[in-house]
Amino acid sequence: MAIREEESRKRRKMDADGLASFFREIAALHPAEQLTFLCIGTDRSTGDALGPLTGSRLQEYGFPHVTGTLPAPCDANNLVQRIAEIPEGQIIIAVDACLGPSAALGYYFTAAEPLRPAQSVGLFLPAVGNYSLAAIVDVNSPRPYRTLQTTPLHRVIIMAEQIARAAAQGFGLTG
């Protein structure tokens, strides 16, 4: 996904400290058992590893329904199948890495609406999620595949942990 200016007006830009309030708002409406985190990405690209890293950390924090982890990523090749495996009636929180403007690097865009995975690399996948969180892991460029391949892994690991910790705080799964 790539965040563009016209798109970002529909989404709330926030830093890591703001993420817990996003998850608290969702927790006020839906118990954790009713949610599925759909963490999109692959472990074969540093920039795109945000989803599986986040999914694995969410499981460690005790979230019961997580699709897309390091052992079982949810990527462009299996996204449609993985969505079909989510039980009907589950509320989906889609999490994906994306490229964006330099002023947004390291920030998160949240929304009470779906996101479109893989836009930045020109793929047309279905929009997913009742809620969405897009993490700006690097700056949009004319060569998005290369940018995602060369995104610093440290940045991605930190951002994945920030998302998972904020979700756990928002849903009261941490002390």
Short mmCIF file of N, CA and C in Angstrom, two decimals:
data_model
loop_
_atom_site.label_atom_id
_atom_site.label_comp_id
_atom_site.label_asym_id
_atom_site.label_seq_id
_atom_site.Cartn_x
_atom_site.Cartn_y
_atom_site.Cartn_z
N MET A 1 0.85 -1.17 0.00
CA MET A 1 0.00 0.00 0.00
C MET A 1 0.89 1.23 0.00
N ALA A 2 0.48 2.24 -0.70
CA ALA A 2 1.18 3.53 -0.68
C ALA A 2 0.20 4.58 -0.19
N ILE A 3 0.64 5.37 0.73
CA ILE A 3 -0.20 6.46 1.23
C ILE A 3 0.01 7.66 0.33
N ARG A 4 -1.08 8.14 -0.20
CA ARG A 4 -1.03 9.35 -1.02
C ARG A 4 -1.77 10.44 -0.27
N GLU A 5 -1.50 11.67 -0.61
CA GLU A 5 -2.09 12.79 0.12
C GLU A 5 -3.62 12.72 0.13
N GLU A 6 -4.25 12.44 -1.02
CA GLU A 6 -5.72 12.42 -1.04
C GLU A 6 -6.27 11.29 -0.19
N GLU A 7 -5.55 10.17 -0.12
CA GLU A 7 -5.97 9.04 0.68
C GLU A 7 -5.78 9.33 2.16
N SER A 8 -4.67 9.99 2.49
CA SER A 8 -4.35 10.19 3.90
C SER A 8 -5.34 11.13 4.58
N ARG A 9 -6.13 11.88 3.84
CA ARG A 9 -7.13 12.76 4.46
C ARG A 9 -8.25 11.94 5.11
N LYS A 10 -8.46 10.70 4.65
CA LYS A 10 -9.47 9.84 5.24
C LYS A 10 -8.95 9.11 6.47
N ARG A 11 -7.65 9.12 6.63
CA ARG A 11 -7.01 8.36 7.69
C ARG A 11 -6.42 9.31 8.73
N ARG A 12 -6.25 8.78 9.93
CA ARG A 12 -5.64 9.57 11.00
C ARG A 12 -4.16 9.22 11.08
N LYS A 13 -3.33 10.22 10.97
CA LYS A 13 -1.88 10.03 11.10
C LYS A 13 -1.53 10.13 12.57
N MET A 14 -0.75 9.16 13.05
CA MET A 14 -0.35 9.19 14.46
C MET A 14 1.01 8.56 14.65
N ASP A 15 1.62 8.91 15.77
CA ASP A 15 2.88 8.28 16.12
C ASP A 15 2.57 7.06 16.99
N ALA A 16 3.60 6.38 17.46
CA ALA A 16 3.41 5.15 18.23
C ALA A 16 2.58 5.39 19.49
N ASP A 17 2.72 6.54 20.12
CA ASP A 17 1.97 6.83 21.34
C ASP A 17 0.46 6.91 21.08
N GLY A 18 0.07 7.29 19.90
CA GLY A 18 -1.35 7.40 19.57
C GLY A 18 -2.03 6.08 19.25
N LEU A 19 -1.24 5.05 18.99
CA LEU A 19 -1.83 3.77 18.59
C LEU A 19 -2.70 3.13 19.66
N ALA A 20 -2.31 3.24 20.91
CA ALA A 20 -3.09 2.61 21.98
C ALA A 20 -4.51 3.17 22.01
N SER A 21 -4.67 4.47 21.75
CA SER A 21 -6.03 5.05 21.75
C SER A 21 -6.85 4.51 20.58
N PHE A 22 -6.22 4.29 19.43
CA PHE A 22 -6.90 3.68 18.29
C PHE A 22 -7.44 2.30 18.70
N PHE A 23 -6.62 1.51 19.35
CA PHE A 23 -7.05 0.17 19.76
C PHE A 23 -8.05 0.22 20.91
N ARG A 24 -7.93 1.21 21.81
CA ARG A 24 -8.94 1.36 22.87
C ARG A 24 -10.32 1.66 22.29
N GLU A 25 -10.36 2.48 21.23
CA GLU A 25 -11.64 2.79 20.59
C GLU A 25 -12.27 1.52 20.02
N ILE A 26 -11.47 0.67 19.42
CA ILE A 26 -11.98 -0.59 18.87
C ILE A 26 -12.42 -1.51 20.01
N ALA A 27 -11.61 -1.58 21.08
CA ALA A 27 -11.92 -2.45 22.22
C ALA A 27 -13.23 -2.05 22.91
N ALA A 28 -13.56 -0.76 22.86
CA ALA A 28 -14.81 -0.30 23.46
C ALA A 28 -16.03 -0.84 22.69
N LEU A 29 -15.83 -1.22 21.44
CA LEU A 29 -16.92 -1.70 20.60
C LEU A 29 -16.91 -3.22 20.40
N HIS A 30 -15.74 -3.83 20.49
CA HIS A 30 -15.60 -5.25 20.15
C HIS A 30 -14.64 -5.95 21.11
N PRO A 31 -15.04 -7.09 21.69
CA PRO A 31 -14.09 -7.84 22.51
C PRO A 31 -13.02 -8.49 21.63
N ALA A 32 -11.87 -8.77 22.21
CA ALA A 32 -10.75 -9.36 21.46
C ALA A 32 -11.14 -10.67 20.78
N GLU A 33 -12.04 -11.43 21.37
CA GLU A 33 -12.46 -12.72 20.79
C GLU A 33 -13.21 -12.53 19.48
N GLN A 34 -13.79 -11.36 19.27
CA GLN A 34 -14.57 -11.08 18.06
C GLN A 34 -13.69 -10.53 16.94
N LEU A 35 -12.41 -10.29 17.23
CA LEU A 35 -11.50 -9.67 16.27
C LEU A 35 -10.55 -10.68 15.64
N THR A 36 -10.21 -10.42 14.39
CA THR A 36 -9.10 -11.11 13.74
C THR A 36 -8.15 -10.04 13.23
N PHE A 37 -6.90 -10.14 13.63
CA PHE A 37 -5.87 -9.28 13.07
C PHE A 37 -5.39 -9.94 11.78
N LEU A 38 -5.49 -9.23 10.68
CA LEU A 38 -5.01 -9.70 9.38
C LEU A 38 -3.73 -8.94 9.08
N CYS A 39 -2.61 -9.59 9.33
CA CYS A 39 -1.30 -8.96 9.23
C CYS A 39 -0.66 -9.34 7.89
N ILE A 40 -0.65 -8.40 6.98
CA ILE A 40 -0.30 -8.66 5.59
C ILE A 40 1.17 -8.39 5.34
N GLY A 41 1.81 -9.30 4.62
CA GLY A 41 3.20 -9.12 4.25
C GLY A 41 3.93 -10.44 4.12
N THR A 42 5.21 -10.35 3.86
CA THR A 42 6.03 -11.53 3.68
C THR A 42 7.33 -11.39 4.46
N ASP A 43 7.89 -12.51 4.85
CA ASP A 43 9.18 -12.50 5.53
C ASP A 43 10.35 -12.49 4.54
N ARG A 44 10.06 -12.37 3.26
CA ARG A 44 11.10 -12.40 2.23
C ARG A 44 11.53 -11.01 1.76
N SER A 45 11.03 -9.98 2.43
CA SER A 45 11.37 -8.60 2.10
C SER A 45 11.39 -7.82 3.41
N THR A 46 12.48 -7.13 3.69
CA THR A 46 12.56 -6.47 4.99
C THR A 46 11.43 -5.47 5.21
N GLY A 47 11.12 -4.66 4.22
CA GLY A 47 10.06 -3.67 4.38
C GLY A 47 8.68 -4.28 4.53
N ASP A 48 8.46 -5.39 3.85
CA ASP A 48 7.15 -6.04 3.87
C ASP A 48 7.01 -7.04 5.01
N ALA A 49 8.04 -7.20 5.83
CA ALA A 49 7.98 -8.14 6.94
C ALA A 49 7.21 -7.58 8.14
N LEU A 50 6.77 -6.34 8.07
CA LEU A 50 6.05 -5.74 9.18
C LEU A 50 4.82 -6.58 9.57
N GLY A 51 4.05 -7.02 8.59
CA GLY A 51 2.84 -7.79 8.89
C GLY A 51 3.13 -9.06 9.66
N PRO A 52 3.97 -9.96 9.13
CA PRO A 52 4.25 -11.20 9.86
C PRO A 52 4.94 -10.98 11.21
N LEU A 53 5.80 -9.99 11.30
CA LEU A 53 6.42 -9.67 12.60
C LEU A 53 5.36 -9.22 13.60
N THR A 54 4.46 -8.35 13.16
CA THR A 54 3.39 -7.87 14.03
C THR A 54 2.49 -9.02 14.44
N GLY A 55 2.10 -9.85 13.48
CA GLY A 55 1.22 -10.98 13.78
C GLY A 55 1.82 -11.92 14.82
N SER A 56 3.09 -12.21 14.68
CA SER A 56 3.76 -13.09 15.66
C SER A 56 3.77 -12.47 17.04
N ARG A 57 4.04 -11.17 17.12
CA ARG A 57 4.04 -10.48 18.42
C ARG A 57 2.62 -10.42 19.02
N LEU A 58 1.61 -10.19 18.18
CA LEU A 58 0.23 -10.19 18.68
C LEU A 58 -0.12 -11.53 19.31
N GLN A 59 0.30 -12.62 18.70
CA GLN A 59 0.05 -13.94 19.28
C GLN A 59 0.74 -14.07 20.63
N GLU A 60 1.98 -13.58 20.71
CA GLU A 60 2.72 -13.65 21.98
C GLU A 60 2.03 -12.85 23.07
N TYR A 61 1.36 -11.76 22.71
CA TYR A 61 0.62 -10.96 23.69
C TYR A 61 -0.70 -11.63 24.07
N GLY A 62 -1.11 -12.67 23.36
CA GLY A 62 -2.31 -13.41 23.74
C GLY A 62 -3.55 -13.15 22.92
N PHE A 63 -3.43 -12.47 21.79
CA PHE A 63 -4.62 -12.28 20.95
C PHE A 63 -5.01 -13.62 20.35
N PRO A 64 -6.30 -13.97 20.43
CA PRO A 64 -6.72 -15.31 20.02
C PRO A 64 -6.81 -15.54 18.51
N HIS A 65 -7.03 -14.50 17.72
CA HIS A 65 -7.24 -14.69 16.28
C HIS A 65 -6.29 -13.78 15.49
N VAL A 66 -5.24 -14.37 14.97
CA VAL A 66 -4.26 -13.64 14.18
C VAL A 66 -3.98 -14.42 12.91
N THR A 67 -4.13 -13.76 11.78
CA THR A 67 -3.79 -14.34 10.48
C THR A 67 -2.62 -13.55 9.93
N GLY A 68 -1.53 -14.25 9.59
CA GLY A 68 -0.33 -13.60 9.07
C GLY A 68 0.74 -13.48 10.13
N THR A 69 1.58 -14.49 10.23
CA THR A 69 2.67 -14.53 11.20
C THR A 69 3.95 -14.94 10.47
N LEU A 70 5.07 -14.93 11.17
CA LEU A 70 6.32 -15.36 10.54
C LEU A 70 6.25 -16.81 10.04
N PRO A 71 5.72 -17.76 10.83
CA PRO A 71 5.64 -19.13 10.30
C PRO A 71 4.60 -19.29 9.18
N ALA A 72 3.59 -18.44 9.16
CA ALA A 72 2.51 -18.57 8.16
C ALA A 72 2.10 -17.18 7.67
N PRO A 73 2.91 -16.55 6.81
CA PRO A 73 2.60 -15.20 6.33
C PRO A 73 1.32 -15.14 5.48
N CYS A 74 0.72 -13.97 5.47
CA CYS A 74 -0.42 -13.68 4.60
C CYS A 74 0.08 -12.66 3.59
N ASP A 75 0.35 -13.11 2.38
CA ASP A 75 0.95 -12.23 1.38
C ASP A 75 0.09 -12.17 0.12
N ALA A 76 0.61 -11.52 -0.89
CA ALA A 76 -0.15 -11.33 -2.14
C ALA A 76 -0.56 -12.66 -2.77
N ASN A 77 0.23 -13.69 -2.57
CA ASN A 77 -0.07 -15.00 -3.19
C ASN A 77 -1.20 -15.74 -2.51
N ASN A 78 -1.43 -15.49 -1.22
CA ASN A 78 -2.45 -16.26 -0.52
C ASN A 78 -3.50 -15.40 0.20
N LEU A 79 -3.49 -14.11 -0.04
CA LEU A 79 -4.38 -13.20 0.67
C LEU A 79 -5.85 -13.59 0.54
N VAL A 80 -6.31 -13.84 -0.65
CA VAL A 80 -7.73 -14.16 -0.87
C VAL A 80 -8.11 -15.43 -0.11
N GLN A 81 -7.25 -16.44 -0.17
CA GLN A 81 -7.50 -17.69 0.54
C GLN A 81 -7.52 -17.47 2.05
N ARG A 82 -6.57 -16.68 2.55
CA ARG A 82 -6.49 -16.44 4.00
C ARG A 82 -7.70 -15.65 4.50
N ILE A 83 -8.20 -14.71 3.69
CA ILE A 83 -9.41 -13.96 4.06
C ILE A 83 -10.60 -14.92 4.15
N ALA A 84 -10.69 -15.84 3.20
CA ALA A 84 -11.80 -16.81 3.17
C ALA A 84 -11.78 -17.72 4.40
N GLU A 85 -10.64 -17.91 5.00
CA GLU A 85 -10.51 -18.78 6.18
C GLU A 85 -10.96 -18.09 7.47
N ILE A 86 -11.14 -16.78 7.45
CA ILE A 86 -11.58 -16.06 8.65
C ILE A 86 -13.06 -16.32 8.85
N PRO A 87 -13.44 -16.78 10.04
CA PRO A 87 -14.86 -17.07 10.29
C PRO A 87 -15.76 -15.86 10.06
N GLU A 88 -16.93 -16.13 9.53
CA GLU A 88 -17.91 -15.08 9.29
C GLU A 88 -18.28 -14.43 10.61
N GLY A 89 -18.46 -13.12 10.56
CA GLY A 89 -18.83 -12.36 11.76
C GLY A 89 -17.65 -11.78 12.51
N GLN A 90 -16.44 -12.18 12.16
CA GLN A 90 -15.26 -11.60 12.80
C GLN A 90 -15.04 -10.18 12.30
N ILE A 91 -14.62 -9.31 13.18
CA ILE A 91 -14.23 -7.95 12.83
C ILE A 91 -12.75 -8.00 12.48
N ILE A 92 -12.39 -7.50 11.31
CA ILE A 92 -11.01 -7.60 10.84
C ILE A 92 -10.28 -6.27 11.01
N ILE A 93 -9.10 -6.36 11.64
CA ILE A 93 -8.18 -5.23 11.70
C ILE A 93 -7.03 -5.58 10.77
N ALA A 94 -6.96 -4.90 9.64
CA ALA A 94 -5.90 -5.15 8.67
C ALA A 94 -4.67 -4.31 9.02
N VAL A 95 -3.51 -4.95 9.00
CA VAL A 95 -2.24 -4.29 9.30
C VAL A 95 -1.32 -4.52 8.12
N ASP A 96 -0.73 -3.47 7.60
CA ASP A 96 0.16 -3.61 6.45
C ASP A 96 1.23 -2.54 6.48
N ALA A 97 2.38 -2.88 5.93
CA ALA A 97 3.44 -1.90 5.72
C ALA A 97 3.10 -1.11 4.47
N CYS A 98 3.56 0.11 4.41
CA CYS A 98 3.36 0.85 3.18
C CYS A 98 4.45 1.90 3.03
N LEU A 99 4.51 2.42 1.83
CA LEU A 99 5.44 3.50 1.50
C LEU A 99 4.66 4.80 1.51
N GLY A 100 5.31 5.89 1.82
CA GLY A 100 4.60 7.16 1.88
C GLY A 100 5.56 8.32 1.71
N PRO A 101 5.05 9.53 1.88
CA PRO A 101 5.91 10.72 1.77
C PRO A 101 6.93 10.75 2.90
N SER A 102 8.05 11.41 2.67
CA SER A 102 9.12 11.43 3.68
C SER A 102 8.65 12.00 5.01
N ALA A 103 7.72 12.94 4.99
CA ALA A 103 7.21 13.53 6.23
C ALA A 103 6.41 12.53 7.06
N ALA A 104 6.01 11.42 6.47
CA ALA A 104 5.22 10.42 7.18
C ALA A 104 6.04 9.21 7.63
N LEU A 105 7.32 9.17 7.30
CA LEU A 105 8.17 8.02 7.63
C LEU A 105 8.15 7.76 9.14
N GLY A 106 7.85 6.52 9.50
CA GLY A 106 7.80 6.14 10.91
C GLY A 106 6.46 6.38 11.57
N TYR A 107 5.51 6.91 10.85
CA TYR A 107 4.17 7.17 11.38
C TYR A 107 3.21 6.07 10.96
N TYR A 108 2.01 6.14 11.51
CA TYR A 108 0.96 5.17 11.24
C TYR A 108 -0.28 5.91 10.77
N PHE A 109 -1.00 5.31 9.84
CA PHE A 109 -2.28 5.84 9.39
C PHE A 109 -3.33 4.82 9.76
N THR A 110 -4.32 5.26 10.53
CA THR A 110 -5.38 4.36 10.99
C THR A 110 -6.71 4.83 10.43
N ALA A 111 -7.63 3.87 10.31
CA ALA A 111 -8.96 4.22 9.80
C ALA A 111 -9.97 3.15 10.19
N ALA A 112 -11.22 3.56 10.24
CA ALA A 112 -12.33 2.63 10.44
C ALA A 112 -12.86 2.26 9.06
N GLU A 113 -11.95 1.79 8.22
CA GLU A 113 -12.29 1.39 6.85
C GLU A 113 -11.18 0.47 6.34
N PRO A 114 -11.42 -0.21 5.24
CA PRO A 114 -10.42 -1.15 4.71
C PRO A 114 -9.19 -0.46 4.13
N LEU A 115 -8.17 -1.25 3.91
CA LEU A 115 -7.01 -0.79 3.15
C LEU A 115 -6.82 -1.69 1.94
N ARG A 116 -6.07 -1.20 0.98
CA ARG A 116 -5.78 -1.96 -0.25
C ARG A 116 -4.31 -2.39 -0.21
N PRO A 117 -4.06 -3.66 0.06
CA PRO A 117 -2.67 -4.13 0.11
C PRO A 117 -1.99 -4.07 -1.26
N ALA A 118 -0.69 -3.90 -1.24
CA ALA A 118 0.19 -4.00 -2.42
C ALA A 118 -0.04 -2.93 -3.47
N GLN A 119 -0.70 -1.83 -3.13
CA GLN A 119 -0.89 -0.75 -4.09
C GLN A 119 0.43 -0.16 -4.54
N SER A 120 1.37 -0.03 -3.61
CA SER A 120 2.63 0.63 -3.95
C SER A 120 3.44 -0.13 -4.98
N VAL A 121 3.20 -1.44 -5.08
CA VAL A 121 3.93 -2.24 -6.07
C VAL A 121 3.06 -2.57 -7.28
N GLY A 122 1.91 -1.92 -7.39
CA GLY A 122 1.09 -2.03 -8.59
C GLY A 122 0.18 -3.24 -8.66
N LEU A 123 -0.03 -3.95 -7.56
CA LEU A 123 -0.94 -5.10 -7.57
C LEU A 123 -2.35 -4.63 -7.22
N PHE A 124 -3.32 -5.37 -7.69
CA PHE A 124 -4.73 -5.05 -7.43
C PHE A 124 -5.33 -6.18 -6.61
N LEU A 125 -5.24 -6.04 -5.31
CA LEU A 125 -5.79 -7.03 -4.38
C LEU A 125 -7.03 -6.44 -3.75
N PRO A 126 -7.89 -7.31 -3.20
CA PRO A 126 -9.13 -6.79 -2.60
C PRO A 126 -8.86 -5.93 -1.37
N ALA A 127 -9.69 -4.93 -1.19
CA ALA A 127 -9.64 -4.12 0.02
C ALA A 127 -10.05 -5.00 1.19
N VAL A 128 -9.37 -4.85 2.33
CA VAL A 128 -9.64 -5.72 3.48
C VAL A 128 -9.69 -4.92 4.76
N GLY A 129 -10.50 -5.40 5.69
CA GLY A 129 -10.55 -4.85 7.03
C GLY A 129 -11.75 -3.98 7.32
N ASN A 130 -12.27 -4.14 8.51
CA ASN A 130 -13.25 -3.20 9.04
C ASN A 130 -12.52 -1.99 9.61
N TYR A 131 -11.31 -2.26 10.09
CA TYR A 131 -10.39 -1.24 10.56
C TYR A 131 -9.06 -1.50 9.87
N SER A 132 -8.24 -0.46 9.76
CA SER A 132 -6.94 -0.66 9.13
C SER A 132 -5.87 0.20 9.77
N LEU A 133 -4.66 -0.33 9.68
CA LEU A 133 -3.49 0.35 10.19
C LEU A 133 -2.39 0.17 9.15
N ALA A 134 -1.93 1.27 8.61
CA ALA A 134 -0.84 1.26 7.62
C ALA A 134 0.38 1.91 8.25
N ALA A 135 1.48 1.18 8.28
CA ALA A 135 2.72 1.68 8.88
C ALA A 135 3.65 2.15 7.77
N ILE A 136 4.06 3.39 7.83
CA ILE A 136 4.95 3.94 6.80
C ILE A 136 6.38 3.51 7.14
N VAL A 137 6.82 2.44 6.48
CA VAL A 137 8.13 1.87 6.77
C VAL A 137 9.25 2.49 5.93
N ASP A 138 8.88 3.14 4.83
CA ASP A 138 9.90 3.78 3.98
C ASP A 138 9.22 4.79 3.07
N VAL A 139 10.04 5.53 2.34
CA VAL A 139 9.57 6.60 1.47
C VAL A 139 9.21 6.05 0.10
N ASN A 140 8.07 6.50 -0.42
CA ASN A 140 7.63 6.08 -1.74
C ASN A 140 8.68 6.46 -2.78
N SER A 141 8.88 5.60 -3.75
CA SER A 141 9.90 5.84 -4.77
C SER A 141 9.45 5.27 -6.10
N PRO A 142 10.14 5.58 -7.18
CA PRO A 142 9.78 5.02 -8.48
C PRO A 142 10.00 3.51 -8.56
N ARG A 143 10.82 2.97 -7.64
CA ARG A 143 11.08 1.53 -7.64
C ARG A 143 10.67 0.93 -6.29
N PRO A 144 9.36 0.75 -6.09
CA PRO A 144 8.88 0.33 -4.78
C PRO A 144 9.39 -1.05 -4.33
N TYR A 145 9.53 -2.00 -5.25
CA TYR A 145 10.05 -3.31 -4.85
C TYR A 145 11.44 -3.17 -4.24
N ARG A 146 12.29 -2.40 -4.90
CA ARG A 146 13.65 -2.20 -4.40
C ARG A 146 13.62 -1.48 -3.06
N THR A 147 12.76 -0.49 -2.94
CA THR A 147 12.66 0.24 -1.68
C THR A 147 12.28 -0.71 -0.54
N LEU A 148 11.28 -1.56 -0.77
CA LEU A 148 10.87 -2.50 0.27
C LEU A 148 11.98 -3.51 0.59
N GLN A 149 12.74 -3.92 -0.42
CA GLN A 149 13.84 -4.87 -0.20
C GLN A 149 14.97 -4.25 0.63
N THR A 150 15.13 -2.94 0.54
CA THR A 150 16.25 -2.28 1.21
C THR A 150 15.83 -1.45 2.43
N THR A 151 14.59 -1.57 2.84
CA THR A 151 14.12 -0.89 4.04
C THR A 151 14.86 -1.46 5.25
N PRO A 152 15.34 -0.60 6.14
CA PRO A 152 16.06 -1.10 7.32
C PRO A 152 15.19 -2.02 8.20
N LEU A 153 15.69 -3.22 8.43
CA LEU A 153 14.96 -4.20 9.24
C LEU A 153 14.72 -3.69 10.66
N HIS A 154 15.67 -2.97 11.21
CA HIS A 154 15.51 -2.46 12.57
C HIS A 154 14.26 -1.58 12.68
N ARG A 155 14.05 -0.70 11.71
CA ARG A 155 12.87 0.17 11.72
C ARG A 155 11.59 -0.68 11.72
N VAL A 156 11.56 -1.70 10.89
CA VAL A 156 10.38 -2.55 10.75
C VAL A 156 10.11 -3.33 12.06
N ILE A 157 11.15 -3.85 12.67
CA ILE A 157 10.99 -4.59 13.93
C ILE A 157 10.44 -3.66 15.02
N ILE A 158 10.99 -2.46 15.12
CA ILE A 158 10.52 -1.50 16.13
C ILE A 158 9.06 -1.15 15.89
N MET A 159 8.69 -0.89 14.64
CA MET A 159 7.31 -0.52 14.34
C MET A 159 6.35 -1.68 14.61
N ALA A 160 6.74 -2.91 14.29
CA ALA A 160 5.90 -4.07 14.56
C ALA A 160 5.66 -4.22 16.07
N GLU A 161 6.71 -4.03 16.85
CA GLU A 161 6.57 -4.12 18.30
C GLU A 161 5.69 -3.00 18.83
N GLN A 162 5.81 -1.80 18.30
CA GLN A 162 4.98 -0.69 18.74
C GLN A 162 3.50 -0.98 18.47
N ILE A 163 3.19 -1.55 17.32
CA ILE A 163 1.81 -1.89 17.00
C ILE A 163 1.28 -2.94 17.96
N ALA A 164 2.03 -4.02 18.13
CA ALA A 164 1.57 -5.12 18.98
C ALA A 164 1.41 -4.66 20.44
N ARG A 165 2.37 -3.89 20.94
CA ARG A 165 2.29 -3.40 22.32
C ARG A 165 1.08 -2.49 22.50
N ALA A 166 0.86 -1.60 21.53
CA ALA A 166 -0.29 -0.69 21.62
C ALA A 166 -1.61 -1.45 21.57
N ALA A 167 -1.69 -2.48 20.75
CA ALA A 167 -2.90 -3.31 20.70
C ALA A 167 -3.12 -3.99 22.04
N ALA A 168 -2.07 -4.55 22.61
CA ALA A 168 -2.19 -5.22 23.91
C ALA A 168 -2.62 -4.22 24.98
N GLN A 169 -2.07 -3.02 24.96
CA GLN A 169 -2.48 -2.00 25.93
C GLN A 169 -3.94 -1.60 25.71
N GLY A 170 -4.31 -1.39 24.45
CA GLY A 170 -5.66 -0.97 24.13
C GLY A 170 -6.72 -1.98 24.55
N PHE A 171 -6.36 -3.27 24.49
CA PHE A 171 -7.30 -4.33 24.85
C PHE A 171 -7.06 -4.86 26.26
N GLY A 172 -6.17 -4.22 27.01
CA GLY A 172 -5.94 -4.60 28.40
C GLY A 172 -5.23 -5.93 28.57
N LEU A 173 -4.40 -6.31 27.62
CA LEU A 173 -3.68 -7.58 27.71
C LEU A 173 -2.29 -7.43 28.32
N THR A 174 -1.96 -6.25 28.80
CA THR A 174 -0.67 -6.03 29.48
C THR A 174 -0.93 -5.37 30.81
N GLY A 175 0.05 -5.50 31.69
CA GLY A 175 -0.09 -4.95 33.06
C GLY A 175 0.11 -3.50 33.18
#
